[in-house]
CSV table of C-alpha atoms in Angstrom, one decimal:
chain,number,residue,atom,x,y,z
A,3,UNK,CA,-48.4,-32.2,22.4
A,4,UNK,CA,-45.9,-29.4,20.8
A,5,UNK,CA,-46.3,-29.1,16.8
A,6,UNK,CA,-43.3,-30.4,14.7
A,7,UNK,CA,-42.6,-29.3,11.2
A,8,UNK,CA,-42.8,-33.3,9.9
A,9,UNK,CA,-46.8,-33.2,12.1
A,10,UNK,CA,-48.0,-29.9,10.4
A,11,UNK,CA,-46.9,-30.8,6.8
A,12,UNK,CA,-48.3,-34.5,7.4
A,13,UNK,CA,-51.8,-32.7,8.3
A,14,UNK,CA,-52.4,-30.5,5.7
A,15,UNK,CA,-51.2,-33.1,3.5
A,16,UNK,CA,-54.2,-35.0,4.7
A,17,UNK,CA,-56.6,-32.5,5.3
A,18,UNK,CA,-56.2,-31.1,2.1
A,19,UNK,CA,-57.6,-34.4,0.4
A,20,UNK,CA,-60.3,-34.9,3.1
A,21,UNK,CA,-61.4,-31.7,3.2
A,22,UNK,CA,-60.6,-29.1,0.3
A,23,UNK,CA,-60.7,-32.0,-2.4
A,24,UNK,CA,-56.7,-32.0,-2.5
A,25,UNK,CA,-57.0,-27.9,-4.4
A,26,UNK,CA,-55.0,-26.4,-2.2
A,27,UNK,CA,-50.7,-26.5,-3.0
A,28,UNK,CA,-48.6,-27.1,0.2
A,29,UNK,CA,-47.3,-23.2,0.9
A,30,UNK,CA,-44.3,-23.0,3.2
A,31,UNK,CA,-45.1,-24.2,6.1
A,32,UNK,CA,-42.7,-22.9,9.6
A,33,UNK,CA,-43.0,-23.8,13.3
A,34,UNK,CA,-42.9,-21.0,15.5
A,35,UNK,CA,-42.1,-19.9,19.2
A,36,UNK,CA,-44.9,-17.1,18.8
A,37,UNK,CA,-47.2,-16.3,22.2
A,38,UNK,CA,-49.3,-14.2,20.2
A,39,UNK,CA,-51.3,-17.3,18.1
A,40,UNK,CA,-51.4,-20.8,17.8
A,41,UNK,CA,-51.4,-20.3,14.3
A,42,UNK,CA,-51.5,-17.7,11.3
A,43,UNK,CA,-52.0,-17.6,7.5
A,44,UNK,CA,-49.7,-15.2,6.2
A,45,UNK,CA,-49.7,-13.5,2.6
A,46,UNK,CA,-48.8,-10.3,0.6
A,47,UNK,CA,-51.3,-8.4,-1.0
A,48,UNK,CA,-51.0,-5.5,-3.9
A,49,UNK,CA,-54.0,-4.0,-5.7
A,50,UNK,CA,-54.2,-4.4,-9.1
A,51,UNK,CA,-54.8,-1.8,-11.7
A,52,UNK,CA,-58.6,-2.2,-11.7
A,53,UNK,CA,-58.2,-1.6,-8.1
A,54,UNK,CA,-58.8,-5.2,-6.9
A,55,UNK,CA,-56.6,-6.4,-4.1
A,56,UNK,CA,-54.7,-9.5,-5.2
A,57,UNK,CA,-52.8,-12.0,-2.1
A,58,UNK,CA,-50.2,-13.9,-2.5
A,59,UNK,CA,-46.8,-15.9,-1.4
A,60,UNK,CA,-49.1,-17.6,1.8
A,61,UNK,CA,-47.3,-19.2,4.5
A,62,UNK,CA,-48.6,-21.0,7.1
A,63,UNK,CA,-47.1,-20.4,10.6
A,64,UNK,CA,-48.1,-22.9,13.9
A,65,UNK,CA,-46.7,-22.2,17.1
A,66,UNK,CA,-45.0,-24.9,19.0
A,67,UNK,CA,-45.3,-22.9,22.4
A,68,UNK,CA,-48.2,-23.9,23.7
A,69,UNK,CA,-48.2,-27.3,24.6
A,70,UNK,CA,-52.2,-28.5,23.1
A,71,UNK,CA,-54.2,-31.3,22.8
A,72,UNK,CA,-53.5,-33.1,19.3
A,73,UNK,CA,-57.0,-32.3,18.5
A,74,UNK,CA,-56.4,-28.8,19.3
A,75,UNK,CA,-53.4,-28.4,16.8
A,76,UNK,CA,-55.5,-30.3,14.1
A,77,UNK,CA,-58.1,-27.7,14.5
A,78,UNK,CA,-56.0,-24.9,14.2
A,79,UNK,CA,-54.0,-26.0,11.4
A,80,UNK,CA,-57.8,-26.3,9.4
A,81,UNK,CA,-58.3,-23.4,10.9
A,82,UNK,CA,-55.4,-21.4,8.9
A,83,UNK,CA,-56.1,-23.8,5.6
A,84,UNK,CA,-59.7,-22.5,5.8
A,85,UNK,CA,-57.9,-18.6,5.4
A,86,UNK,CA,-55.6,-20.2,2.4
A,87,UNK,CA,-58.5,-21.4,0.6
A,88,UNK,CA,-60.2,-18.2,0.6
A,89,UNK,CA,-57.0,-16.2,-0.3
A,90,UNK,CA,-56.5,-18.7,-3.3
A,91,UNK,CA,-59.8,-19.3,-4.5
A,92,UNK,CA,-62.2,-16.2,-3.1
A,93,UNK,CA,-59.8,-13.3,-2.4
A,94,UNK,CA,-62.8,-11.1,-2.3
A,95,UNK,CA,-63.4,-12.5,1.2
A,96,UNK,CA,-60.2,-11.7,2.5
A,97,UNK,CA,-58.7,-10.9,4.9
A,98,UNK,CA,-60.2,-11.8,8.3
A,99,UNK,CA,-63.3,-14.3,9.4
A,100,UNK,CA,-65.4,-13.5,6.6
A,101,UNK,CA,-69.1,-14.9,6.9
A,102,UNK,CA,-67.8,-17.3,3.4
A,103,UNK,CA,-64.8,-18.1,6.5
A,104,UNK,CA,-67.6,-18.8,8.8
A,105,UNK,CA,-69.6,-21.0,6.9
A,106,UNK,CA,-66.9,-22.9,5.9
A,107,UNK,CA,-66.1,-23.2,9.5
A,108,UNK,CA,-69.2,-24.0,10.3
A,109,UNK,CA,-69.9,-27.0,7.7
A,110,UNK,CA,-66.3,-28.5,8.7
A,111,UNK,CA,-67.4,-28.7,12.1
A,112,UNK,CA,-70.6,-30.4,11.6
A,113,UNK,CA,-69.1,-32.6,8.6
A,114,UNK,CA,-65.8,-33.7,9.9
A,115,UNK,CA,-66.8,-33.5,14.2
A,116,UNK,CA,-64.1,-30.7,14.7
A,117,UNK,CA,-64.5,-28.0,16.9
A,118,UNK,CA,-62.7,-25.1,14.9
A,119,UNK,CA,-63.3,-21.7,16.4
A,120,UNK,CA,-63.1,-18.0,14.8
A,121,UNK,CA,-60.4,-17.4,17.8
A,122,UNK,CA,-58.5,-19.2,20.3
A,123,UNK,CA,-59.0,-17.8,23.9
A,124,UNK,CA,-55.8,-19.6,26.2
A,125,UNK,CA,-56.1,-21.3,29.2
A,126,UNK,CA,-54.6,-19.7,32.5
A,127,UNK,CA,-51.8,-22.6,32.1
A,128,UNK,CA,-51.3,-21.5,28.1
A,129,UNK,CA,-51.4,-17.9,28.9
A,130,UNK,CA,-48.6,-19.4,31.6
A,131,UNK,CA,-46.6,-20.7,28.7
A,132,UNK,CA,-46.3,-17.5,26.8
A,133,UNK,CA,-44.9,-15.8,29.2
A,134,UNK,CA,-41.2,-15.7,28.6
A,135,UNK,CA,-38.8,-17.3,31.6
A,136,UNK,CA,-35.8,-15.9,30.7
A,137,UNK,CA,-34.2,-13.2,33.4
A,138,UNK,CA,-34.7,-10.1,32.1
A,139,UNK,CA,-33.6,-6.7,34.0
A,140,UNK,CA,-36.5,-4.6,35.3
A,141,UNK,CA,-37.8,-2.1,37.7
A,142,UNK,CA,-41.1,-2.5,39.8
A,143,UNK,CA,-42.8,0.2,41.2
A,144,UNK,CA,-44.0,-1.5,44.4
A,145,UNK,CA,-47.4,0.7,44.7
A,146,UNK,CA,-49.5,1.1,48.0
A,147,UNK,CA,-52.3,3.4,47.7
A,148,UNK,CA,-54.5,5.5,50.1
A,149,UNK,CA,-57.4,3.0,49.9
A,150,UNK,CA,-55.2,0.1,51.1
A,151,UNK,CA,-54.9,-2.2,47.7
A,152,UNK,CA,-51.1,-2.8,46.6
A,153,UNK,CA,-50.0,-3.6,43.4
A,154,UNK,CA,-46.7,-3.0,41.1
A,155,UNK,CA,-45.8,-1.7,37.6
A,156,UNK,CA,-43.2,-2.7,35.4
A,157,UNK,CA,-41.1,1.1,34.3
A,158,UNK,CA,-38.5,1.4,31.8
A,159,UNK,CA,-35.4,1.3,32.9
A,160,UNK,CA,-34.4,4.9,32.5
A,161,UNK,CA,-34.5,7.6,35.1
A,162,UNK,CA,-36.6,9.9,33.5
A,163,UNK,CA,-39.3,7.5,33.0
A,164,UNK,CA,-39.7,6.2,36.7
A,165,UNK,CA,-39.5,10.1,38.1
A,166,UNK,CA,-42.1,10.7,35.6
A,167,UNK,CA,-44.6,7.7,37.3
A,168,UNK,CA,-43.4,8.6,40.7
A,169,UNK,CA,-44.3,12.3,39.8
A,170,UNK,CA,-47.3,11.4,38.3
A,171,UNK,CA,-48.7,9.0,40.4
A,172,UNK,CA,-48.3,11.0,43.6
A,173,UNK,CA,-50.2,13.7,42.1
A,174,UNK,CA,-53.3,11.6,41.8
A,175,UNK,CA,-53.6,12.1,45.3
A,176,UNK,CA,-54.3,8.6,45.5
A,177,UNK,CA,-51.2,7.3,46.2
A,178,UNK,CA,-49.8,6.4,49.8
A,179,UNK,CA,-46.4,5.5,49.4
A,180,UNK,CA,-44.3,4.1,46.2
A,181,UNK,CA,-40.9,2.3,46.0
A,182,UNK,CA,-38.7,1.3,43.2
A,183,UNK,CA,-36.9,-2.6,42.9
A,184,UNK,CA,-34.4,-3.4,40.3
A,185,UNK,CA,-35.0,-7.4,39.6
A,186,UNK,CA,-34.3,-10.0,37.0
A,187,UNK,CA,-37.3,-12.3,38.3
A,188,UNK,CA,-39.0,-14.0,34.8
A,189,UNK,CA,-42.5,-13.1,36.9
A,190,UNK,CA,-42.6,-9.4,36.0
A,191,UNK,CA,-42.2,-10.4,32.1
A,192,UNK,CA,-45.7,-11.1,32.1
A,193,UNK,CA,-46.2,-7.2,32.8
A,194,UNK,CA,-46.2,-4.3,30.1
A,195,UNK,CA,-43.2,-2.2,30.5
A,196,UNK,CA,-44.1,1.6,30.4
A,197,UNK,CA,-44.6,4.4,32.1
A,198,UNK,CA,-48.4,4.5,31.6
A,199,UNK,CA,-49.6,5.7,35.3
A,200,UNK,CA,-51.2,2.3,35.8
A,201,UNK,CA,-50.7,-0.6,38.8
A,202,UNK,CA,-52.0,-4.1,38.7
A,203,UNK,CA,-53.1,-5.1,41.5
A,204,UNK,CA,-51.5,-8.1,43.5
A,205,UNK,CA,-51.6,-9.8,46.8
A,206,UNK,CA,-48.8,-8.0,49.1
A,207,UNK,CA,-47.5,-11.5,49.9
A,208,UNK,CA,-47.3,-11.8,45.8
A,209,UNK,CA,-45.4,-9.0,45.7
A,210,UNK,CA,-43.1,-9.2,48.2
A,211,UNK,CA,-42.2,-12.8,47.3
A,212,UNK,CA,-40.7,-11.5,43.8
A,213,UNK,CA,-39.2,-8.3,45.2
A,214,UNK,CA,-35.7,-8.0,46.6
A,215,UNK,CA,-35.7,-6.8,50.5
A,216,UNK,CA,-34.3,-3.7,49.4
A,217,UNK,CA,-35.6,-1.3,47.5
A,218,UNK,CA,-34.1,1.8,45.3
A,219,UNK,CA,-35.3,4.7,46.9
Protein backbone atom coordinates (compact mmCIF):
# COMPACT_ATOMS: atom_id res chain seq x y z
CA UNK A 1 0.00 0.00 0.00
CA UNK A 2 1.31 3.67 -1.16
CA UNK A 3 -0.15 6.68 1.19
CA UNK A 4 -2.76 9.03 -0.55
CA UNK A 5 -3.45 12.50 0.69
CA UNK A 6 -7.50 11.46 1.19
CA UNK A 7 -5.75 7.99 3.61
CA UNK A 8 -3.37 10.32 5.76
CA UNK A 9 -5.95 13.09 6.41
CA UNK A 10 -8.76 10.29 7.12
CA UNK A 11 -6.10 8.80 9.86
CA UNK A 12 -5.26 11.59 11.76
CA UNK A 13 -8.78 12.55 11.63
CA UNK A 14 -9.32 9.32 13.53
CA UNK A 15 -6.42 8.98 15.49
CA UNK A 16 -6.74 12.18 16.80
CA UNK A 17 -10.11 11.35 18.58
CA UNK A 18 -8.91 7.72 19.63
CA UNK A 19 -5.83 8.77 20.78
CA UNK A 20 -4.96 12.49 21.62
CA UNK A 21 -8.77 13.14 22.82
CA UNK A 22 -9.45 15.02 19.39
CA UNK A 23 -6.69 18.23 20.87
CA UNK A 24 -4.68 18.20 18.17
CA UNK A 25 -5.92 20.79 14.80
CA UNK A 26 -5.38 19.02 11.35
CA UNK A 27 -1.83 20.94 10.18
CA UNK A 28 -1.24 20.73 6.47
CA UNK A 29 -0.77 17.55 5.67
CA UNK A 30 1.44 16.62 2.01
CA UNK A 31 2.34 13.28 0.36
CA UNK A 32 5.81 13.02 -0.60
CA UNK A 33 8.21 11.10 -2.96
CA UNK A 34 11.02 11.51 -0.15
CA UNK A 35 13.62 8.24 0.31
CA UNK A 36 14.92 9.74 3.22
CA UNK A 37 11.71 8.95 5.71
CA UNK A 38 8.45 7.50 5.69
CA UNK A 39 7.30 10.39 7.45
CA UNK A 40 8.34 13.78 9.24
CA UNK A 41 6.80 16.48 11.48
CA UNK A 42 7.96 19.69 10.29
CA UNK A 43 7.85 23.17 12.17
CA UNK A 44 9.59 26.56 12.62
CA UNK A 45 11.02 27.56 15.67
CA UNK A 46 12.18 31.23 17.03
CA UNK A 47 13.28 31.86 20.63
CA UNK A 48 11.41 34.17 22.42
CA UNK A 49 12.65 37.11 24.47
CA UNK A 50 12.94 35.18 27.68
CA UNK A 51 15.04 32.93 25.70
CA UNK A 52 12.47 30.04 25.32
CA UNK A 53 12.32 28.41 21.97
CA UNK A 54 8.73 28.65 20.61
CA UNK A 55 7.66 25.96 17.30
CA UNK A 56 5.27 26.52 15.00
CA UNK A 57 3.44 26.34 11.39
CA UNK A 58 3.74 22.10 11.72
CA UNK A 59 3.24 20.09 8.70
CA UNK A 60 2.99 16.74 8.47
CA UNK A 61 4.88 15.08 5.55
CA UNK A 62 4.31 10.92 4.60
CA UNK A 63 6.07 9.51 1.90
CA UNK A 64 4.25 7.57 -0.71
CA UNK A 65 7.63 5.80 -1.99
CA UNK A 66 7.79 3.06 -0.19
CA UNK A 67 5.25 0.81 -0.80
CA UNK A 68 4.22 -0.44 3.27
CA UNK A 69 1.95 -2.52 5.02
CA UNK A 70 -1.32 -0.44 5.94
CA UNK A 71 -0.37 -1.06 9.46
CA UNK A 72 2.97 0.27 8.77
CA UNK A 73 1.66 3.74 7.40
CA UNK A 74 -0.81 3.86 10.38
CA UNK A 75 2.06 3.64 12.70
CA UNK A 76 4.09 6.18 11.24
CA UNK A 77 1.48 8.64 10.75
CA UNK A 78 0.99 8.28 14.98
CA UNK A 79 4.36 8.28 14.95
CA UNK A 80 4.74 12.02 13.51
CA UNK A 81 1.24 13.12 15.55
CA UNK A 82 3.12 11.86 18.65
CA UNK A 83 6.05 14.87 17.54
CA UNK A 84 2.92 17.41 16.88
CA UNK A 85 1.52 16.86 20.24
CA UNK A 86 4.69 17.60 21.96
CA UNK A 87 5.45 20.65 19.74
CA UNK A 88 1.83 22.01 20.60
CA UNK A 89 1.39 21.11 24.04
CA UNK A 90 5.08 20.41 25.67
CA UNK A 91 7.53 22.38 23.46
CA UNK A 92 10.10 21.90 26.15
CA UNK A 93 10.51 18.44 24.84
CA UNK A 94 11.16 19.22 21.55
CA UNK A 95 12.74 18.50 19.04
CA UNK A 96 13.72 14.84 18.69
CA UNK A 97 12.53 11.44 20.67
CA UNK A 98 12.33 12.92 23.91
CA UNK A 99 11.88 10.32 26.89
CA UNK A 100 8.01 12.44 27.24
CA UNK A 101 8.19 11.13 23.11
CA UNK A 102 9.07 7.77 24.37
CA UNK A 103 6.65 7.29 26.85
CA UNK A 104 4.02 8.33 24.91
CA UNK A 105 5.25 5.89 22.41
CA UNK A 106 5.39 3.42 24.68
CA UNK A 107 1.73 3.66 26.30
CA UNK A 108 0.24 3.87 22.56
CA UNK A 109 1.78 0.71 21.89
CA UNK A 110 0.67 -1.20 24.73
CA UNK A 111 -2.88 0.72 24.77
CA UNK A 112 -3.80 0.69 21.19
CA UNK A 113 -1.60 -2.88 19.92
CA UNK A 114 0.66 -0.69 17.57
CA UNK A 115 4.00 -1.22 17.06
CA UNK A 116 5.40 2.41 16.70
CA UNK A 117 9.10 2.67 16.69
CA UNK A 118 11.67 5.64 17.57
CA UNK A 119 13.08 4.92 13.83
CA UNK A 120 12.26 3.11 10.85
CA UNK A 121 15.13 0.76 9.63
CA UNK A 122 14.08 -0.30 5.55
CA UNK A 123 13.90 -3.47 4.28
CA UNK A 124 16.56 -4.49 1.47
CA UNK A 125 13.28 -4.33 -1.03
CA UNK A 126 12.44 -0.51 0.56
CA UNK A 127 15.95 0.50 0.59
CA UNK A 128 15.36 -0.96 -3.27
CA UNK A 129 12.56 1.55 -3.78
CA UNK A 130 14.46 4.57 -2.87
CA UNK A 131 16.85 4.23 -5.12
CA UNK A 132 15.95 6.46 -8.01
CA UNK A 133 15.47 4.56 -11.67
CA UNK A 134 15.74 7.25 -13.77
CA UNK A 135 19.05 7.21 -16.25
CA UNK A 136 21.30 9.47 -14.98
CA UNK A 137 24.96 10.13 -16.64
CA UNK A 138 27.88 8.81 -14.53
CA UNK A 139 31.37 7.66 -14.44
CA UNK A 140 32.55 4.32 -12.65
CA UNK A 141 35.81 3.77 -11.61
CA UNK A 142 35.93 0.01 -12.27
CA UNK A 143 38.63 -0.74 -9.27
CA UNK A 144 40.78 -4.04 -9.04
CA UNK A 145 43.16 -4.03 -6.31
CA UNK A 146 46.43 -5.80 -5.34
CA UNK A 147 44.72 -8.14 -2.91
CA UNK A 148 42.30 -9.46 -5.64
CA UNK A 149 38.75 -7.80 -4.40
CA UNK A 150 37.05 -5.52 -7.26
CA UNK A 151 34.67 -3.01 -6.73
CA UNK A 152 33.64 0.47 -8.38
CA UNK A 153 33.07 4.19 -7.36
CA UNK A 154 30.73 6.60 -8.66
CA UNK A 155 33.21 10.16 -9.69
CA UNK A 156 31.94 13.30 -10.70
CA UNK A 157 31.76 13.90 -13.90
CA UNK A 158 34.63 16.34 -14.33
CA UNK A 159 38.16 15.68 -15.33
CA UNK A 160 39.87 16.94 -12.56
CA UNK A 161 37.94 14.93 -10.11
CA UNK A 162 38.55 11.41 -11.70
CA UNK A 163 42.59 12.27 -12.26
CA UNK A 164 42.42 13.22 -8.71
CA UNK A 165 40.99 9.41 -7.61
CA UNK A 166 43.09 7.79 -10.26
CA UNK A 167 46.05 9.82 -8.72
CA UNK A 168 45.16 9.19 -5.48
CA UNK A 169 44.26 5.74 -5.44
CA UNK A 170 47.32 4.49 -7.27
CA UNK A 171 49.40 6.07 -4.61
CA UNK A 172 47.96 3.87 -1.88
CA UNK A 173 49.96 1.32 -3.29
CA UNK A 174 47.11 -0.84 -3.10
CA UNK A 175 45.77 -0.54 -6.19
CA UNK A 176 46.27 -2.99 -9.22
CA UNK A 177 44.77 -1.53 -12.04
CA UNK A 178 41.78 1.14 -12.47
CA UNK A 179 39.43 1.95 -15.44
CA UNK A 180 36.95 4.57 -16.06
CA UNK A 181 33.08 3.86 -17.72
CA UNK A 182 30.83 6.55 -18.72
CA UNK A 183 27.09 4.97 -18.19
CA UNK A 184 23.51 5.99 -17.68
CA UNK A 185 22.63 2.54 -15.87
CA UNK A 186 19.87 3.59 -12.84
CA UNK A 187 22.20 0.86 -10.78
CA UNK A 188 25.00 3.19 -9.94
CA UNK A 189 22.37 5.87 -8.48
CA UNK A 190 22.34 3.89 -5.48
CA UNK A 191 26.19 4.99 -5.09
CA UNK A 192 27.50 8.35 -3.59
CA UNK A 193 29.06 10.52 -6.25
CA UNK A 194 32.48 11.91 -5.08
CA UNK A 195 35.77 11.69 -5.34
CA UNK A 196 36.27 10.45 -1.74
CA UNK A 197 39.19 7.64 -2.44
CA UNK A 198 36.76 4.96 -1.55
CA UNK A 199 35.43 1.51 -3.59
CA UNK A 200 32.57 -0.63 -2.73
CA UNK A 201 33.13 -3.71 -3.22
CA UNK A 202 31.05 -5.85 -5.75
CA UNK A 203 31.01 -9.22 -7.41
CA UNK A 204 33.19 -8.83 -10.83
CA UNK A 205 30.21 -10.47 -12.62
CA UNK A 206 28.14 -7.48 -10.81
CA UNK A 207 30.14 -5.19 -12.16
CA UNK A 208 30.69 -6.12 -15.45
CA UNK A 209 26.97 -6.74 -16.00
CA UNK A 210 26.30 -2.81 -15.56
CA UNK A 211 29.45 -1.64 -17.25
CA UNK A 212 29.75 -0.94 -20.99
CA UNK A 213 32.52 -3.31 -22.80
CA UNK A 214 34.59 -0.37 -23.28
CA UNK A 215 36.00 1.64 -21.05
CA UNK A 216 37.49 5.40 -21.12
CA UNK A 217 41.01 5.04 -20.54
Amino acid sequence: MKADIAYVQEKFGEFNRMIFDGKLPEPPISITNAKTYLGVCAFRKHRKWHGKLEYSDFKIRISRRFDLPQEEIDDTIIHEMIHYWIGLFSPADMPGHSPLFRKMMTDINARYNRHIRVSHRLSSEQQEQAIDKRPKKHVVASVVLKDGRTGIKVIPCMERHIRRYRRGMMASGKVRSIQFYQTTDPFFNRYPSSSAFTVYFLDPAVISAHLPDKSED
